[in-house]
Each structure stands twice: as structure tokens, then as C-alpha cells.
CSV table of C-alpha atoms in Angstrom, one decimal:
chain,number,residue,atom,x,y,z
B,1,MET,CA,-83.9,-86.8,15.0
B,2,LEU,CA,-84.4,-85.6,11.5
B,3,ASN,CA,-81.5,-86.0,9.1
B,4,ILE,CA,-81.4,-82.9,6.8
B,5,GLY,CA,-78.9,-83.1,4.1
B,6,LYS,CA,-77.0,-80.3,2.4
B,7,PRO,CA,-79.2,-78.0,0.2
B,8,LEU,CA,-78.9,-78.5,-3.5
B,9,PRO,CA,-77.8,-75.8,-5.9
B,10,LYS,CA,-81.4,-75.8,-7.2
B,11,ASP,CA,-82.6,-74.9,-3.7
B,12,HIS,CA,-80.1,-72.0,-3.5
B,13,ALA,CA,-81.5,-70.6,-6.8
B,14,GLU,CA,-85.0,-70.8,-5.5
B,15,VAL,CA,-84.1,-69.1,-2.3
B,16,ALA,CA,-82.3,-66.3,-4.1
B,17,LYS,CA,-85.3,-65.9,-6.4
B,18,HIS,CA,-87.7,-65.6,-3.5
B,19,VAL,CA,-85.5,-63.1,-1.7
B,20,LYS,CA,-85.2,-60.9,-4.9
B,21,ALA,CA,-88.9,-61.0,-5.4
B,22,ARG,CA,-89.5,-60.0,-1.7
B,23,LEU,CA,-87.0,-57.1,-2.0
B,24,PHE,CA,-88.7,-55.9,-5.2
B,25,ASP,CA,-92.1,-56.0,-3.5
B,26,GLU,CA,-90.8,-54.0,-0.6
B,27,GLU,CA,-89.3,-51.4,-2.9
B,28,ARG,CA,-92.5,-51.3,-4.8
B,29,LYS,CA,-94.5,-50.8,-1.6
B,30,LYS,CA,-92.3,-47.9,-0.6
B,31,ARG,CA,-92.9,-46.2,-3.9
B,32,ILE,CA,-96.6,-46.8,-3.8
B,33,PHE,CA,-97.2,-45.8,-0.3
B,34,ASN,CA,-94.8,-42.7,-0.5
B,35,PRO,CA,-97.2,-39.7,-1.3
B,36,THR,CA,-94.5,-37.6,-3.0
B,37,THR,CA,-93.4,-40.4,-5.3
B,38,ARG,CA,-96.9,-41.5,-6.0
B,39,THR,CA,-98.0,-37.9,-6.9
B,40,ILE,CA,-95.1,-37.1,-9.1
B,41,GLY,CA,-94.9,-40.6,-10.6
B,42,ILE,CA,-91.1,-40.6,-11.0
B,43,ASP,CA,-88.0,-41.1,-8.9
B,44,LYS,CA,-87.7,-38.0,-6.7
B,45,ASP,CA,-84.3,-38.9,-5.3
B,46,ALA,CA,-82.9,-39.2,-8.8
B,47,LEU,CA,-84.4,-35.8,-9.7
B,48,ASP,CA,-83.0,-34.2,-6.5
B,49,LYS,CA,-79.7,-35.6,-7.4
B,50,GLN,CA,-79.8,-34.2,-10.9
B,51,VAL,CA,-80.9,-30.8,-9.6
B,52,GLN,CA,-78.0,-30.9,-7.1
B,53,GLU,CA,-75.5,-31.9,-9.8
B,54,LYS,CA,-76.8,-29.1,-12.1
B,55,LYS,CA,-76.5,-26.6,-9.3
B,56,ILE,CA,-72.9,-27.7,-8.6
B,57,LEU,CA,-72.1,-27.4,-12.4
B,58,ARG,CA,-73.7,-23.9,-12.5
B,59,GLU,CA,-71.7,-22.8,-9.5
B,60,GLN,CA,-68.5,-24.2,-11.0
B,61,GLU,CA,-69.2,-22.4,-14.3
B,62,GLN,CA,-69.9,-19.1,-12.5
B,63,ALA,CA,-66.7,-19.5,-10.5
B,64,ARG,CA,-64.8,-20.2,-13.7
B,65,ASN,CA,-66.2,-17.2,-15.4
B,66,GLN,CA,-65.5,-15.0,-12.4
B,67,ALA,CA,-61.9,-16.2,-12.3
B,68,TYR,CA,-61.6,-15.5,-16.0
B,69,SER,CA,-62.9,-12.0,-15.6
B,70,ASN,CA,-60.6,-11.3,-12.7
B,71,LYS,CA,-57.7,-12.6,-14.7
B,72,LEU,CA,-58.7,-10.4,-17.7
B,73,LEU,CA,-58.9,-7.3,-15.5
B,74,GLN,CA,-55.6,-8.1,-13.9
B,75,ASP,CA,-54.0,-8.6,-17.3
B,76,CYS,CA,-55.5,-5.3,-18.6
B,77,ALA,CA,-54.2,-3.4,-15.6
B,78,THR,CA,-50.7,-5.0,-16.0
B,79,SER,CA,-50.7,-4.1,-19.7
B,80,LEU,CA,-51.7,-0.5,-19.0
B,81,GLN,CA,-49.0,-0.2,-16.3
B,82,LEU,CA,-46.3,-1.6,-18.6
B,83,ASP,CA,-47.5,0.8,-21.4
B,84,GLU,CA,-47.2,3.8,-19.1
B,85,GLN,CA,-43.7,2.6,-18.0
B,86,ASN,CA,-42.6,2.2,-21.6
B,87,LYS,CA,-43.9,5.7,-22.5
B,88,LYS,CA,-42.1,7.2,-19.6
B,89,LYS,CA,-38.9,5.4,-20.4
B,90,GLN,CA,-39.2,6.4,-24.1
B,91,LYS,CA,-39.8,10.0,-23.1
B,92,GLU,CA,-36.7,10.0,-20.9
B,93,ILE,CA,-34.6,8.5,-23.7
B,94,ASP,CA,-35.9,11.2,-26.1
B,95,LEU,CA,-35.0,13.9,-23.7
B,96,GLU,CA,-31.5,12.5,-23.2
B,97,ILE,CA,-31.1,12.4,-27.0
B,98,LEU,CA,-32.2,16.0,-27.4
B,99,GLU,CA,-29.9,17.1,-24.6
B,100,PHE,CA,-27.0,15.2,-26.1
B,101,ARG,CA,-27.6,16.8,-29.5
B,102,LYS,CA,-28.0,20.2,-28.0
B,103,LYS,CA,-24.7,19.9,-26.1
B,104,TYR,CA,-22.5,18.0,-28.5
B,105,GLN,CA,-24.1,18.2,-31.9
B,106,ALA,CA,-25.2,21.8,-32.2
B,107,PRO,CA,-25.6,23.1,-35.8
B,108,GLU,CA,-23.0,25.8,-35.2
B,109,THR,CA,-20.3,23.2,-34.6
B,110,ARG,CA,-20.7,21.5,-38.0
B,111,ARG,CA,-18.2,22.1,-40.8
B,112,GLU,CA,-20.8,22.9,-43.4
B,113,TYR,CA,-22.9,25.2,-41.2
B,114,ASP,CA,-21.8,28.3,-43.2
B,115,ILE,CA,-23.6,26.8,-46.3
B,116,TYR,CA,-27.1,27.0,-44.7
B,117,ASP,CA,-26.5,29.6,-42.0
B,118,PRO,CA,-29.7,31.7,-42.0
B,119,LEU,CA,-27.7,34.7,-40.7
B,120,GLN,CA,-25.0,34.4,-43.2
B,121,CYS,CA,-26.1,37.6,-45.1
B,122,ARG,CA,-26.1,39.6,-41.9
B,123,LYS,CA,-22.8,38.3,-40.8
B,124,GLY,CA,-21.1,38.8,-44.1
B,125,GLN,CA,-20.2,42.0,-46.0
B,126,PRO,CA,-21.6,43.2,-49.3
B,127,SER,CA,-19.5,42.5,-52.4
B,128,ARG,CA,-18.9,46.2,-52.8
B,129,ILE,CA,-19.0,48.9,-50.1
B,130,GLY,CA,-17.9,51.9,-52.2
B,131,ASP,CA,-15.7,53.1,-55.0
B,132,ASP,CA,-12.7,53.0,-52.7
B,133,ASP,CA,-13.2,49.4,-51.6
B,134,PRO,CA,-9.9,47.6,-51.9
B,135,ARG,CA,-11.7,44.4,-52.8
B,136,THR,CA,-13.0,45.9,-56.1
B,137,THR,CA,-10.2,44.6,-58.2
B,138,LEU,CA,-10.4,43.7,-61.9
B,139,SER,CA,-11.0,40.1,-61.1
B,140,SER,CA,-13.9,40.9,-58.8
B,141,VAL,CA,-16.0,42.2,-61.7
B,142,GLN,CA,-17.5,44.9,-59.4
B,143,ARG,CA,-16.2,48.0,-61.1
B,144,PHE,CA,-15.8,48.7,-64.8
B,145,GLU,CA,-13.9,51.2,-66.8
B,146,GLY,CA,-15.9,54.4,-67.4
B,147,GLU,CA,-18.3,53.7,-64.6
B,148,GLU,CA,-19.3,56.9,-62.7
B,149,GLY,CA,-19.0,56.8,-59.0
B,150,ILE,CA,-21.8,57.9,-56.7
B,151,THR,CA,-21.0,61.2,-54.9
B,152,LYS,CA,-22.7,62.4,-51.7
B,153,GLU,CA,-24.7,65.0,-53.7
B,154,GLN,CA,-26.0,62.3,-56.0
B,155,LYS,CA,-26.9,60.1,-53.1
B,156,ALA,CA,-28.7,63.0,-51.4
B,157,GLU,CA,-30.6,63.8,-54.6
B,158,GLN,CA,-31.7,60.2,-54.9
B,159,ILE,CA,-32.9,60.2,-51.4
B,160,GLN,CA,-34.9,63.4,-52.0
B,161,GLN,CA,-36.3,62.0,-55.2
B,162,GLN,CA,-37.4,58.8,-53.3
B,163,ARG,CA,-39.0,61.0,-50.7
B,164,VAL,CA,-41.0,62.9,-53.3
B,165,TRP,CA,-42.2,59.7,-55.0
B,166,LEU,CA,-43.2,58.4,-51.6
B,167,GLU,CA,-45.2,61.5,-50.8
B,168,MET,CA,-46.9,61.4,-54.2
B,169,GLN,CA,-47.9,57.8,-53.7
B,170,ILE,CA,-49.3,58.6,-50.2
B,171,ARG,CA,-51.2,61.6,-51.7
B,172,GLU,CA,-52.6,59.4,-54.5
B,173,LYS,CA,-53.7,56.7,-52.0
B,174,ASN,CA,-55.4,59.3,-49.8
B,175,MET,CA,-57.2,60.8,-52.8
B,176,THR,CA,-58.4,57.4,-53.9
B,177,ARG,CA,-59.5,56.6,-50.4
B,178,GLU,CA,-61.4,59.9,-50.2
B,179,GLU,CA,-63.1,59.3,-53.6
B,180,ASN,CA,-64.2,55.8,-52.4
B,181,LYS,CA,-65.6,57.3,-49.3
B,182,ASN,CA,-67.5,59.9,-51.4
B,183,VAL,CA,-68.9,57.2,-53.7
B,184,GLU,CA,-70.0,55.2,-50.7
B,185,ARG,CA,-71.6,58.2,-49.1
B,186,THR,CA,-73.4,59.1,-52.3
B,187,TRP,CA,-74.7,55.6,-52.7
B,188,GLN,CA,-75.9,55.4,-49.2
B,189,GLU,CA,-77.7,58.8,-49.6
B,190,THR,CA,-79.3,57.6,-52.9
B,191,GLU,CA,-80.4,54.4,-51.2
B,192,HIS,CA,-81.9,56.3,-48.3
B,193,THR,CA,-83.7,58.7,-50.6
B,194,THR,CA,-85.1,55.7,-52.7
B,195,VAL,CA,-86.3,54.0,-49.5
B,196,GLN,CA,-88.0,57.2,-48.2
B,197,ARG,CA,-89.6,57.8,-51.6
B,198,ALA,CA,-90.9,54.2,-51.7
B,199,MET,CA,-92.3,54.5,-48.2
B,200,ALA,CA,-94.0,57.8,-49.1
B,201,LEU,CA,-95.6,56.3,-52.2
B,202,ALA,CA,-96.8,53.3,-50.2
B,203,SER,CA,-98.3,55.7,-47.6
B,204,LEU,CA,-100.0,57.8,-50.3
B,205,GLU,CA,-101.3,54.6,-51.9
B,206,ASN,CA,-102.8,53.4,-48.6
B,207,GLU,CA,-104.4,56.8,-48.1
B,208,CYS,CA,-105.9,56.8,-51.5
B,209,ARG,CA,-107.3,53.3,-51.0
B,210,LYS,CA,-108.8,54.4,-47.7
B,211,LYS,CA,-110.5,57.4,-49.3
B,212,LEU,CA,-111.8,55.3,-52.1
B,213,ILE,CA,-113.3,52.8,-49.7
B,214,GLU,CA,-114.9,55.7,-47.7
B,215,ALA,CA,-116.3,57.2,-50.9
B,216,ASN,CA,-117.8,53.8,-52.0
B,217,TYR,CA,-119.3,53.4,-48.5
B,218,ARG,CA,-120.9,56.8,-48.6
B,219,TYR,CA,-122.2,56.2,-52.1
B,220,ASN,CA,-123.8,52.9,-51.0
B,221,GLN,CA,-125.3,54.5,-48.0
B,222,ALA,CA,-126.8,57.2,-50.2
B,223,LEU,CA,-128.3,54.5,-52.5
B,224,VAL,CA,-129.8,52.7,-49.6
B,225,SER,CA,-131.4,55.9,-48.2
B,226,VAL,CA,-132.9,56.7,-51.7
B,227,PHE,CA,-134.5,53.3,-52.1
């Protein structure tokens, strides 16, 4: 019976070296005898893995962009909705303010309204209604000593005089309007006469030119027949 002792560390190293070399040869044979790897000349599995990783990264990027776009659209819609709500609320507040001012702060209820009342002149009375107005005292400075009052006859005469002046102005305006019409009519007639005369002269000139051409033609024909 053989007595085999324990293997030495050196033997273990040799065995590991041979095993590693054998595995390397087997991997090398697989690469050599694999037609795909032999044709491409590179590690196809590594390339496929890289392609798959890039595809996953691309899909993740697309998903991230899509999520960002959806979030942006959602934020825009929310912003528009909030803007519409704010506008509606502000409009309601403005209407309430206008209603409050109309009901409780009307201009007629102010103490100083009589200062800028646009109808103040219509509501008030003139400073002097007539000679017998009791308000025309000395301190009112509306009537002076020696001032003649206006009687009904004088007032009627003033009205008649104003009517005469108005009729004269109307008559003068009518006369001026009629004169302008006559001037315009005369100018139009003169313009029409000038145009007609120019057309007649042009027609006469054309007729003379035609006759001159015919005369030259007959003269040339006569010369040809002579020679």
C-alpha cells in the first residue's frame, strides 16, 4: 500500500495554476468557436448589457420628462383656476363697494355738496328778479339810485328789436348762401364750356390732320402716276 503524504503548499499553487489555465482555455475556445463573437470580434454580452442599460436610462428619462410636463400642465391649470377665482372675488368686492357707496355715501348726502352741485344754478334764484324784489336792498348792490326800471313796454320793444335783428341775420345768411350757389353754378358752367371748347378744338385738329394726310396721299399717288 502506497503511503501518500499531505500535499505541500507548492503543489496547491501548481494545481490552482493548471485549473486557471484550463478555465482560460475553455473560455477562449467558447469565444473562438462562437460565430457571433468571432465575427464581431468583441464581447457581445457586454454590448447587449450596455444597450439594455441605455434603453432603461432612456425610458427613465422619457418618464421623467413626461412627469415634468404633466406637472407643469397641472400647475398651469391650477394657476388659471386660482386667477379666475381671484378675479371673480375682486369683482364681487368691487360691486359691494359700489353698492355701499351708492347706498350710504351718495354725493347728495355730503355737507359740501352745495359747493359743486351741477344743478345749483337751476335750483337757486337769480340775484334780482325785478324792481320790486324785496332782496334788492342797499347792501345787495343790485339796484342803484337813479337807475331806470324796465317797464313792460320797454321789454316788448326789446323783444321786437331782437326779432328784427334775428330776421336780418337770417336774410343776410340766405343771401350769402344764394350768392355762393350762384358763384358755384357760374364756375361749373364756365368749366363745362371750357371742356366742351377743348373737345371741339381737339376734334377739329384731328379732322384737319386727317384731311392733310389724305391730301398728301393723293399728291403722292398723282406723282406716281406721272412718273
